Tab-separated table of C-alpha atoms and ligand atoms in Angstrom:
chain	number	residue	atom	x	y	z
A	1	MET	CA	-31.921	90.708	96.270
A	2	VAL	CA	-34.716	88.001	95.227
A	3	GLU	CA	-37.818	89.419	93.877
A	4	ILE	CA	-41.598	87.643	93.861
A	5	LEU	CA	-43.977	88.002	91.192
A	6	ASP	CA	-47.215	87.178	92.867
A	7	SER	CA	-49.757	85.192	91.326
A	8	THR	CA	-52.732	85.437	93.556
A	9	LEU	CA	-54.614	87.896	91.029
A	10	ARG	CA	-54.128	84.433	88.229
A	11	GLU	CA	-53.340	81.063	89.522
A	12	GLY	CA	-54.813	81.856	92.732
A	13	GLU	CA	-57.604	82.000	91.003
A	14	GLN	CA	-57.595	78.946	89.019
A	15	THR	CA	-58.842	77.680	92.590
A	16	PRO	CA	-61.466	75.443	91.962
A	17	GLY	CA	-64.678	77.293	93.282
A	18	VAL	CA	-63.033	80.493	94.166
A	19	THR	CA	-63.732	83.467	92.040
A	20	PHE	CA	-62.831	87.170	92.791
A	21	SER	CA	-64.694	90.367	91.966
A	22	VAL	CA	-62.993	93.414	90.662
A	23	GLU	CA	-62.791	95.260	93.753
A	24	GLU	CA	-61.954	92.983	95.793
A	25	LYS	CA	-59.189	92.002	93.896
A	26	ILE	CA	-58.023	95.778	94.132
A	27	THR	CA	-57.870	95.339	97.884
A	28	ILE	CA	-56.024	92.861	97.310
A	29	ALA	CA	-53.011	94.260	94.741
A	30	SER	CA	-52.963	97.094	97.251
A	31	LEU	CA	-52.432	95.228	100.227
A	32	LEU	CA	-49.330	93.419	97.761
A	33	ASP	CA	-48.233	96.266	96.820
A	34	GLU	CA	-47.915	98.173	100.673
A	35	PHE	CA	-46.739	94.820	101.600
A	36	GLY	CA	-43.531	95.215	98.734
A	37	VAL	CA	-43.725	92.104	95.979
A	38	ASP	CA	-42.390	92.927	92.364
A	39	ILE	CA	-44.859	92.083	90.096
A	40	ILE	CA	-48.284	91.433	89.710
A	41	GLU	CA	-49.444	88.751	87.908
A	42	ALA	CA	-53.259	90.185	87.697
A	43	GLY	CA	-54.740	87.699	85.249
A	44	HIS	CA	-55.363	86.672	81.704
A	45	PRO	CA	-58.016	89.082	80.381
A	46	ARG	CA	-59.100	87.024	77.539
A	47	VAL	CA	-60.389	84.582	79.581
A	48	SER	CA	-63.583	87.105	80.741
A	49	ASP	CA	-64.481	90.934	80.293
A	50	ASP	CA	-64.431	91.266	84.360
A	51	ILE	CA	-60.877	89.606	84.388
A	52	CYS	CA	-59.360	92.052	81.858
A	53	ARG	CA	-60.676	94.779	83.223
A	54	GLY	CA	-59.662	93.820	86.713
A	55	VAL	CA	-56.058	94.108	85.078
A	56	LYS	CA	-56.788	97.194	83.747
A	57	GLU	CA	-57.813	99.085	86.413
A	58	ILE	CA	-54.951	96.999	88.242
A	59	SER	CA	-52.246	98.493	86.431
A	60	ASN	CA	-53.949	102.347	86.010
A	61	GLN	CA	-53.890	102.056	90.372
A	62	GLY	CA	-50.218	103.473	90.276
A	63	TYR	CA	-48.063	100.657	92.151
A	64	LYS	CA	-44.664	100.492	92.616
A	65	ALA	CA	-44.872	97.325	92.199
A	66	GLU	CA	-44.704	96.030	87.745
A	67	ILE	CA	-48.340	94.294	86.400
A	68	LEU	CA	-48.484	91.453	84.195
A	69	ALA	CA	-50.731	89.955	81.958
A	70	HIS	CA	-51.423	85.806	81.647
A	71	CYS	CA	-51.416	84.931	77.784
A	72	ARG	CA	-50.755	81.785	74.905
A	73	ALA	CA	-48.743	81.890	72.463
A	74	ILE	CA	-51.440	84.236	70.530
A	75	LYS	CA	-51.535	88.387	69.047
A	76	GLU	CA	-54.759	88.020	70.218
A	77	ASP	CA	-53.590	87.492	73.789
A	78	ILE	CA	-51.163	90.456	73.574
A	79	ASP	CA	-53.922	92.903	72.215
A	80	PHE	CA	-55.876	92.229	74.697
A	81	ALA	CA	-53.046	92.749	77.324
A	82	ARG	CA	-51.864	95.716	75.529
A	83	SER	CA	-55.405	97.394	75.992
A	84	CYS	CA	-54.728	96.629	79.717
A	85	ASP	CA	-51.540	98.544	80.147
A	86	VAL	CA	-49.917	95.831	81.688
A	87	ASP	CA	-46.115	96.151	81.418
A	88	TRP	CA	-45.268	92.346	81.544
A	89	VAL	CA	-47.004	89.731	79.557
A	90	GLY	CA	-46.356	86.162	80.776
A	91	ILE	CA	-46.346	84.246	77.389
A	92	PHE	CA	-46.632	80.178	78.685
A	93	PHE	CA	-46.564	77.022	76.104
A	94	CYS	CA	-46.067	73.939	76.588
A	95	VAL	CA	-43.230	71.851	74.546
A	96	SER	CA	-43.050	68.259	75.848
A	97	ASN	CA	-43.553	65.570	73.266
A	98	GLN	CA	-46.663	64.419	75.223
A	99	ARG	CA	-48.748	67.797	74.571
A	100	LEU	CA	-47.078	68.407	71.575
A	101	GLU	CA	-48.489	65.566	69.522
A	102	GLN	CA	-51.364	65.050	72.401
A	103	GLN	CA	-52.820	69.000	72.582
A	104	PHE	CA	-51.058	70.489	70.091
A	105	ARG	CA	-51.537	67.958	67.301
A	106	SER	CA	-48.090	70.272	66.939
A	107	ASN	CA	-44.209	69.701	66.371
A	108	LEU	CA	-41.463	71.360	68.458
A	109	ASN	CA	-40.129	73.860	65.299
A	110	ARG	CA	-43.876	74.887	64.501
A	111	ALA	CA	-44.254	75.372	68.633
A	112	ILE	CA	-41.057	77.612	68.708
A	113	ASN	CA	-42.568	79.881	65.813
A	114	LEU	CA	-45.931	80.271	67.362
A	115	ILE	CA	-43.579	81.227	70.551
A	116	THR	CA	-40.976	83.929	68.906
A	117	SER	CA	-43.780	85.602	66.767
A	118	THR	CA	-45.462	85.768	70.315
A	119	ILE	CA	-42.439	87.404	71.219
A	120	GLU	CA	-41.419	88.755	69.031
A	121	TYR	CA	-45.411	91.396	68.682
A	122	ALA	CA	-45.435	91.513	72.739
A	123	LYS	CA	-41.382	93.676	72.736
A	124	GLU	CA	-42.051	95.744	69.300
A	125	HIS	CA	-45.091	96.578	71.448
A	126	GLY	CA	-43.081	97.050	74.207
A	127	LEU	CA	-43.992	94.896	76.358
A	128	LYS	CA	-41.760	93.017	79.098
A	129	VAL	CA	-41.979	89.560	78.236
A	130	ARG	CA	-41.732	86.450	80.130
A	131	TYR	CA	-41.402	83.008	78.656
A	132	THR	CA	-42.977	79.991	80.647
A	133	PRO	CA	-42.003	76.331	79.045
A	134	GLU	CA	-45.005	75.303	80.936
A	135	ASP	CA	-44.675	71.605	83.094
A	136	ALA	CA	-40.756	72.262	82.538
A	137	THR	CA	-39.654	69.895	84.833
A	138	ARG	CA	-41.275	67.253	82.813
A	139	THR	CA	-40.016	68.221	79.403
A	140	GLU	CA	-37.443	66.950	77.641
A	141	TYR	CA	-34.219	69.144	78.247
A	142	ALA	CA	-33.179	69.223	74.889
A	143	SER	CA	-36.444	70.556	74.305
A	144	LEU	CA	-36.464	73.065	76.600
A	145	THR	CA	-33.335	74.466	76.356
A	146	LYS	CA	-34.224	74.692	72.576
A	147	VAL	CA	-37.242	76.754	73.053
A	148	SER	CA	-35.974	78.595	76.057
A	149	LYS	CA	-32.758	79.709	73.805
A	150	ALA	CA	-35.248	80.315	71.023
A	151	ALA	CA	-37.207	82.880	72.836
A	152	ILE	CA	-34.275	84.800	74.470
A	153	GLU	CA	-33.404	85.887	70.972
A	154	ALA	CA	-36.512	86.972	70.244
A	155	GLY	CA	-36.483	88.868	73.289
A	156	ALA	CA	-37.468	87.586	76.068
A	157	ASP	CA	-36.462	89.348	79.849
A	158	ARG	CA	-37.034	85.991	81.828
A	159	ILE	CA	-37.653	82.425	81.064
A	160	SER	CA	-39.600	81.199	83.843
A	161	ILE	CA	-39.566	76.799	85.129
A	162	ALA	CA	-42.758	75.676	85.795
A	163	ASP	CA	-42.887	72.750	87.376
A	164	THR	CA	-46.238	72.430	86.587
A	165	VAL	CA	-47.466	69.345	88.550
A	166	GLY	CA	-45.149	69.808	91.532
A	167	ALA	CA	-43.209	66.806	90.443
A	168	MET	CA	-39.710	68.659	91.662
A	169	THR	CA	-37.488	67.649	94.767
A	170	PRO	CA	-35.814	70.403	95.992
A	171	ILE	CA	-32.369	68.262	95.507
A	172	LYS	CA	-33.215	67.854	91.642
A	173	MET	CA	-34.778	71.552	91.397
A	174	TYR	CA	-31.607	72.454	92.665
A	175	GLU	CA	-29.693	71.024	89.548
A	176	PHE	CA	-32.086	71.743	87.432
A	177	VAL	CA	-32.282	75.147	87.868
A	178	ASN	CA	-28.237	74.891	88.435
A	179	LYS	CA	-27.919	73.504	84.774
A	180	LEU	CA	-30.334	76.135	83.051
A	181	LYS	CA	-28.729	78.934	84.400
A	182	SER	CA	-26.038	77.550	83.035
A	183	ASP	CA	-27.096	76.664	79.871
A	184	LEU	CA	-29.373	79.597	79.224
A	185	LYS	CA	-27.486	82.606	80.618
A	186	ILE	CA	-30.777	84.368	81.334
A	187	LYS	CA	-32.909	85.472	84.685
A	188	LEU	CA	-34.734	82.551	86.320
A	189	ASN	CA	-38.066	82.672	87.489
A	190	VAL	CA	-39.393	79.902	88.953
A	191	HIS	CA	-43.001	78.239	89.122
A	192	CYS	CA	-43.019	75.661	92.291
A	193	HIS	CA	-47.313	73.590	92.474
A	194	ASN	CA	-47.490	72.579	95.319
A	195	ASP	CA	-49.251	68.472	94.958
A	196	LEU	CA	-46.965	66.770	97.275
A	197	GLY	CA	-45.989	69.437	99.111
A	198	LEU	CA	-42.956	70.469	97.932
A	199	ALA	CA	-44.240	73.944	96.741
A	200	THR	CA	-42.007	76.295	99.317
A	201	ALA	CA	-39.110	74.032	99.652
A	202	ASN	CA	-38.679	73.415	95.888
A	203	SER	CA	-38.660	77.016	95.623
A	204	LEU	CA	-36.069	77.975	98.218
A	205	ALA	CA	-34.264	75.043	96.633
A	206	ALA	CA	-34.547	76.929	92.986
A	207	TYR	CA	-33.204	80.084	94.702
A	208	GLU	CA	-30.368	78.621	96.139
A	209	ALA	CA	-29.149	77.353	92.967
A	210	GLY	CA	-29.752	81.343	91.617
A	211	ALA	CA	-33.468	81.550	90.770
A	212	THR	CA	-33.778	85.541	91.157
A	213	MET	CA	-37.690	85.468	91.008
A	214	ILE	CA	-40.627	83.277	93.099
A	215	ASP	CA	-43.649	83.183	91.840
A	216	VAL	CA	-46.833	82.628	95.086
A	217	THR	CA	-50.119	83.493	95.758
A	218	VAL	CA	-50.499	84.176	99.604
A	219	ASN	CA	-52.500	81.292	101.495
A	220	GLY	CA	-50.983	78.796	98.720
A	221	MET	CA	-54.033	79.456	96.275
A	222	GLY	CA	-54.498	77.875	92.841
A	223	GLU	CA	-55.350	75.448	90.396
A	224	ARG	CA	-55.985	72.238	92.205
A	225	VAL	CA	-54.091	72.232	95.813
A	226	GLY	CA	-52.035	75.424	94.616
A	227	ILE	CA	-48.521	76.928	94.848
A	228	THR	CA	-45.392	77.948	97.299
A	229	SER	CA	-47.555	80.485	99.955
A	230	LEU	CA	-45.983	84.069	99.594
A	231	THR	CA	-45.657	83.775	103.577
A	232	GLU	CA	-43.847	80.956	103.922
A	233	LEU	CA	-41.687	81.875	101.055
A	234	CYS	CA	-40.814	84.985	102.587
A	235	ILE	CA	-40.624	84.426	106.120
A	236	ALA	CA	-38.026	81.940	104.597
A	237	LEU	CA	-36.224	84.380	102.933
A	238	HIS	CA	-36.438	86.454	105.687
A	239	PHE	CA	-34.819	84.577	108.658
A	240	ILE	CA	-33.239	81.803	106.980
A	241	TYR	CA	-31.443	83.064	104.063
A	242	LYS	CA	-31.309	86.545	105.932
A	243	THR	CA	-32.398	87.525	101.869
A	244	LYS	CA	-32.077	91.381	101.585
A	245	ASN	CA	-36.021	92.992	101.443
A	246	ASN	CA	-38.259	95.679	102.138
A	247	TRP	CA	-41.144	93.215	102.914
A	248	LYS	CA	-42.987	94.636	105.507
A	249	LEU	CA	-43.620	91.541	107.128
A	250	ASP	CA	-45.744	92.399	109.875
A	251	MET	CA	-48.400	92.920	107.282
A	252	LEU	CA	-48.855	89.211	106.477
A	253	PRO	CA	-51.458	87.805	108.377
A	254	GLU	CA	-54.196	90.460	107.167
A	255	LEU	CA	-53.169	89.559	103.689
A	256	SER	CA	-53.936	85.829	104.205
A	257	HIS	CA	-57.096	86.944	106.378
A	258	LYS	CA	-58.242	89.051	103.390
A	259	VAL	CA	-57.569	86.137	100.803
A	260	SER	CA	-59.138	83.688	102.452
A	261	GLU	CA	-61.845	86.093	103.454
A	262	PHE	CA	-62.746	86.661	99.577
A	263	SER	CA	-61.945	83.405	98.606
A	264	GLY	CA	-64.159	81.558	101.079
A	265	MET	CA	-61.917	79.170	102.302
A	266	ASN	CA	-60.312	78.717	105.912
A	267	ILE	CA	-57.597	79.550	107.111
A	268	SER	CA	-56.649	75.357	108.931
A	269	PRO	CA	-55.073	76.527	112.444
A	270	ASN	CA	-51.755	74.514	111.613
A	271	THR	CA	-51.113	77.178	108.974
A	272	PRO	CA	-47.571	78.190	108.893
A	273	ILE	CA	-46.852	81.653	110.011
A	274	VAL	CA	-51.162	82.900	110.516
A	275	GLY	CA	-52.443	79.690	111.360
A	276	LYS	CA	-54.831	80.083	115.355
A	277	ASN	CA	-52.140	77.375	116.347
A	278	ALA	CA	-48.577	78.979	114.911
A	279	PHE	CA	-47.944	81.037	118.318
A	280	LEU	CA	-50.236	78.809	120.278
A	281	HIS	CA	-47.729	76.537	123.246
A	282	ASN	CA	-49.547	73.268	124.497
A	283	ALA	CA	-46.505	70.798	125.918
A	284	GLY	CA	-46.371	71.818	130.208
A	285	LEU	CA	-42.236	72.121	129.317
A	286	HIS	CA	-42.122	73.452	126.053
A	287	VAL	CA	-44.230	76.422	127.806
A	288	ALA	CA	-42.018	76.432	130.575
A	289	ALA	CA	-39.380	76.739	128.428
A	290	VAL	CA	-41.696	80.300	126.440
A	291	LEU	CA	-41.129	81.765	129.256
A	292	ASN	CA	-38.172	81.687	129.471
A	293	ASN	CA	-37.309	82.866	126.125
A	294	PRO	CA	-39.713	82.085	123.360
A	295	LYS	CA	-36.426	81.559	121.148
A	296	HIS	CA	-36.560	77.959	122.631
A	297	TYR	CA	-39.947	76.477	120.607
A	298	GLU	CA	-40.251	79.895	117.820
A	299	ILE	CA	-38.008	80.244	114.746
A	300	PHE	CA	-39.130	83.785	114.896
A	301	PRO	CA	-40.721	86.311	117.102
A	302	ALA	CA	-44.900	86.711	116.445
A	303	GLU	CA	-44.138	90.220	116.974
A	304	ILE	CA	-42.711	90.289	113.351
A	305	VAL	CA	-45.737	89.467	111.658
A	306	GLY	CA	-48.096	91.849	114.319
A	307	ARG	CA	-48.552	87.965	116.402
A	308	LYS	CA	-48.964	87.190	120.055
A	309	ARG	CA	-47.398	83.800	121.717
A	310	SER	CA	-50.037	82.071	123.718
A	311	PHE	CA	-50.425	79.008	125.618
A	312	VAL	CA	-53.439	76.365	126.045
A	313	LEU	CA	-54.457	74.240	128.692
A	314	ASP	CA	-55.005	71.180	128.660
A	315	LYS	CA	-54.141	67.855	130.368
A	316	MET	CA	-50.306	68.320	127.996
A	317	ALA	CA	-50.155	71.599	130.673
A	318	GLY	CA	-47.099	71.984	133.718
A	319	LYS	CA	-47.462	74.062	136.659
A	320	GLN	CA	-46.111	77.335	134.629
A	321	THR	CA	-49.181	77.086	132.319
A	322	ILE	CA	-51.285	77.497	134.962
A	323	LYS	CA	-49.889	80.232	136.790
A	324	GLN	CA	-49.287	82.106	133.663
A	325	LYS	CA	-53.542	81.241	133.430
A	326	LEU	CA	-54.357	82.170	137.027
A	327	GLU	CA	-51.939	85.720	136.375
A	328	GLN	CA	-53.427	86.292	133.114
A	329	MET	CA	-57.259	85.901	134.873
A	330	LYS	CA	-55.820	88.164	138.391
A	331	ILE	CA	-56.810	84.414	140.128
A	332	ALA	CA	-54.251	84.427	142.698
A	333	VAL	CA	-51.214	82.365	142.423
A	334	CYS	CA	-50.947	80.338	145.662
A	335	ASP	CA	-50.192	76.464	146.154
A	336	ASN	CA	-53.534	76.333	147.169
A	337	ASN	CA	-55.117	76.872	143.545
A	338	ILE	CA	-52.180	75.745	141.533
A	339	THR	CA	-53.116	72.119	142.914
A	340	LYS	CA	-56.408	72.821	142.838
A	341	ILE	CA	-56.597	73.506	138.882
A	342	ILE	CA	-53.930	71.011	137.807
A	343	HIS	CA	-55.424	68.156	139.590
A	344	TYR	CA	-58.615	68.950	137.539
A	345	VAL	CA	-56.422	69.567	133.895
A	346	LYS	CA	-54.856	66.683	134.852
A	347	SER	CA	-58.259	64.162	134.656
A	348	LYS	CA	-59.886	65.396	132.006
A	349	GLU	CA	-59.207	63.344	129.398
A	350	LYS	CA	-60.416	65.046	126.120
A	351	GLY	CA	-60.967	68.907	125.027
A	352	THR	CA	-59.061	71.944	126.860
A	353	VAL	CA	-59.774	73.812	130.364
A	354	SER	CA	-61.717	76.912	130.162
A	355	ASP	CA	-61.481	79.988	132.320
A	356	SER	CA	-65.025	79.434	133.374
A	357	GLU	CA	-64.122	76.020	134.221
A	358	ILE	CA	-61.828	77.391	136.434
A	359	MET	CA	-63.743	79.743	138.100
A	360	GLY	CA	-65.439	77.314	138.971
A	361	ILE	CA	-63.576	75.107	140.522
A	362	LEU	CA	-62.028	77.717	142.648
A	363	ASP	CA	-64.483	78.943	145.291
A	364	ASN	CA	-65.061	82.853	145.586
A	365	SER	CA	-62.584	82.791	148.453
A	366	GLU	CA	-59.309	82.176	146.544
A	367	ILE	CA	-60.152	83.748	143.538
A	368	GLN	CA	-60.301	87.153	144.985
A	369	MET	CA	-56.927	86.993	146.816
A	370	PRO	CA	-54.805	89.444	146.005
A	371	ILE	CA	-51.963	88.174	143.619
A	372	PHE	CA	-48.147	87.487	144.654
A	373	GLN	CA	-45.876	86.007	143.066
B	401	LIG	C1	-51.733	77.540	83.813
B	401	LIG	C2	-50.129	76.850	84.495
B	401	LIG	C3	-49.009	77.341	84.482
B	401	LIG	C4	-48.496	78.182	83.866
B	401	LIG	C5	-48.176	79.154	84.462
B	401	LIG	C6	-47.102	80.564	84.061
B	401	LIG	C7	-47.990	76.263	85.360
B	401	LIG	O1	-52.322	77.821	84.704
B	401	LIG	O2	-51.783	78.130	82.336
B	401	LIG	O3	-47.417	80.711	82.745
B	401	LIG	O4	-45.909	80.908	84.087
B	401	LIG	O5	-48.064	76.417	85.628
B	401	LIG	O6	-47.555	75.498	84.626
B	401	LIG	O7	-49.876	77.794	86.000
B	402	LIG	CU1	-49.447	77.104	87.777
């Protein structure tokens, strides 16, 4: 059974221009817990007082989900996490040659000492540890396996493969995780950034290769353009891979809209699953087919996520769309009305046709005729 780690409150709060209040964080965490995520990454407590307070309050809500605090490989960061009563710490440290030389002015062995001593310290204090070699997918493979093996030896419970700049493709990700799985022999997490729009695809490839936990955020929020979206990932796992799960899929739109409200980031109409257009059909042929059986143009039924399918009336419309519209508006579905409306719709070069336009085309006697099939 795959596990989901939601990082909306940590990675998601790193979205440019987005901050959450402690109260908003608790609302989001409660929804995530009810939805059924396994771990809530609640923040990096050392960053600010309110983040620290938020992590602590979330830890003490009595959720089913375990709570993780983000930490650098610094003992003081672990002490902050301890003061927040979390179950897990996620320690991150990049060991690529470029980063070691240019940012940390260090070398691999010194970095490994720092990482392992921090892991040991966290373990001594009863914490579960995830170690993330940040930018793992661009790190020299020998350094990556060396540091990961040392981290495992020091007590790390999970290694998380961060594709920090979204540099992978699904096939490369599959091969990478497959190789790491046999070289490290530990449960692997993946954390995929969406810089090229491949985060969900790369996460699914990692899952196919054997990663057992996947990082997501609501609405795919995060640094720059974010990471894998909770909604996309869970729906794909449920419907394509048929993974066993206890997720309340019908909560996804609510979660998405709540986070959109708190973050001030609108959900665009073409966002998969939760966007306005996700179950909105347009072309005449599509509408006719969907009325016959929604499966023709829907990968899964709208009702599963608590939504309804609908139709748009513009020049793409066909007879079936118009009939459906007339029925919805409780107007007589007769040849005369259909012909008048289709003529009007097809002559409208730009824009959709509103209910009041339809009323305007038909005179009162036509509107009031009894409905017949
Ligand atoms: C960051 C980078 C990170 C870390 C992931 C992790 C990444 O914001 O600090 O610690 O698991 O993408 O590498 O989000
Ligand atoms: Cu990240």
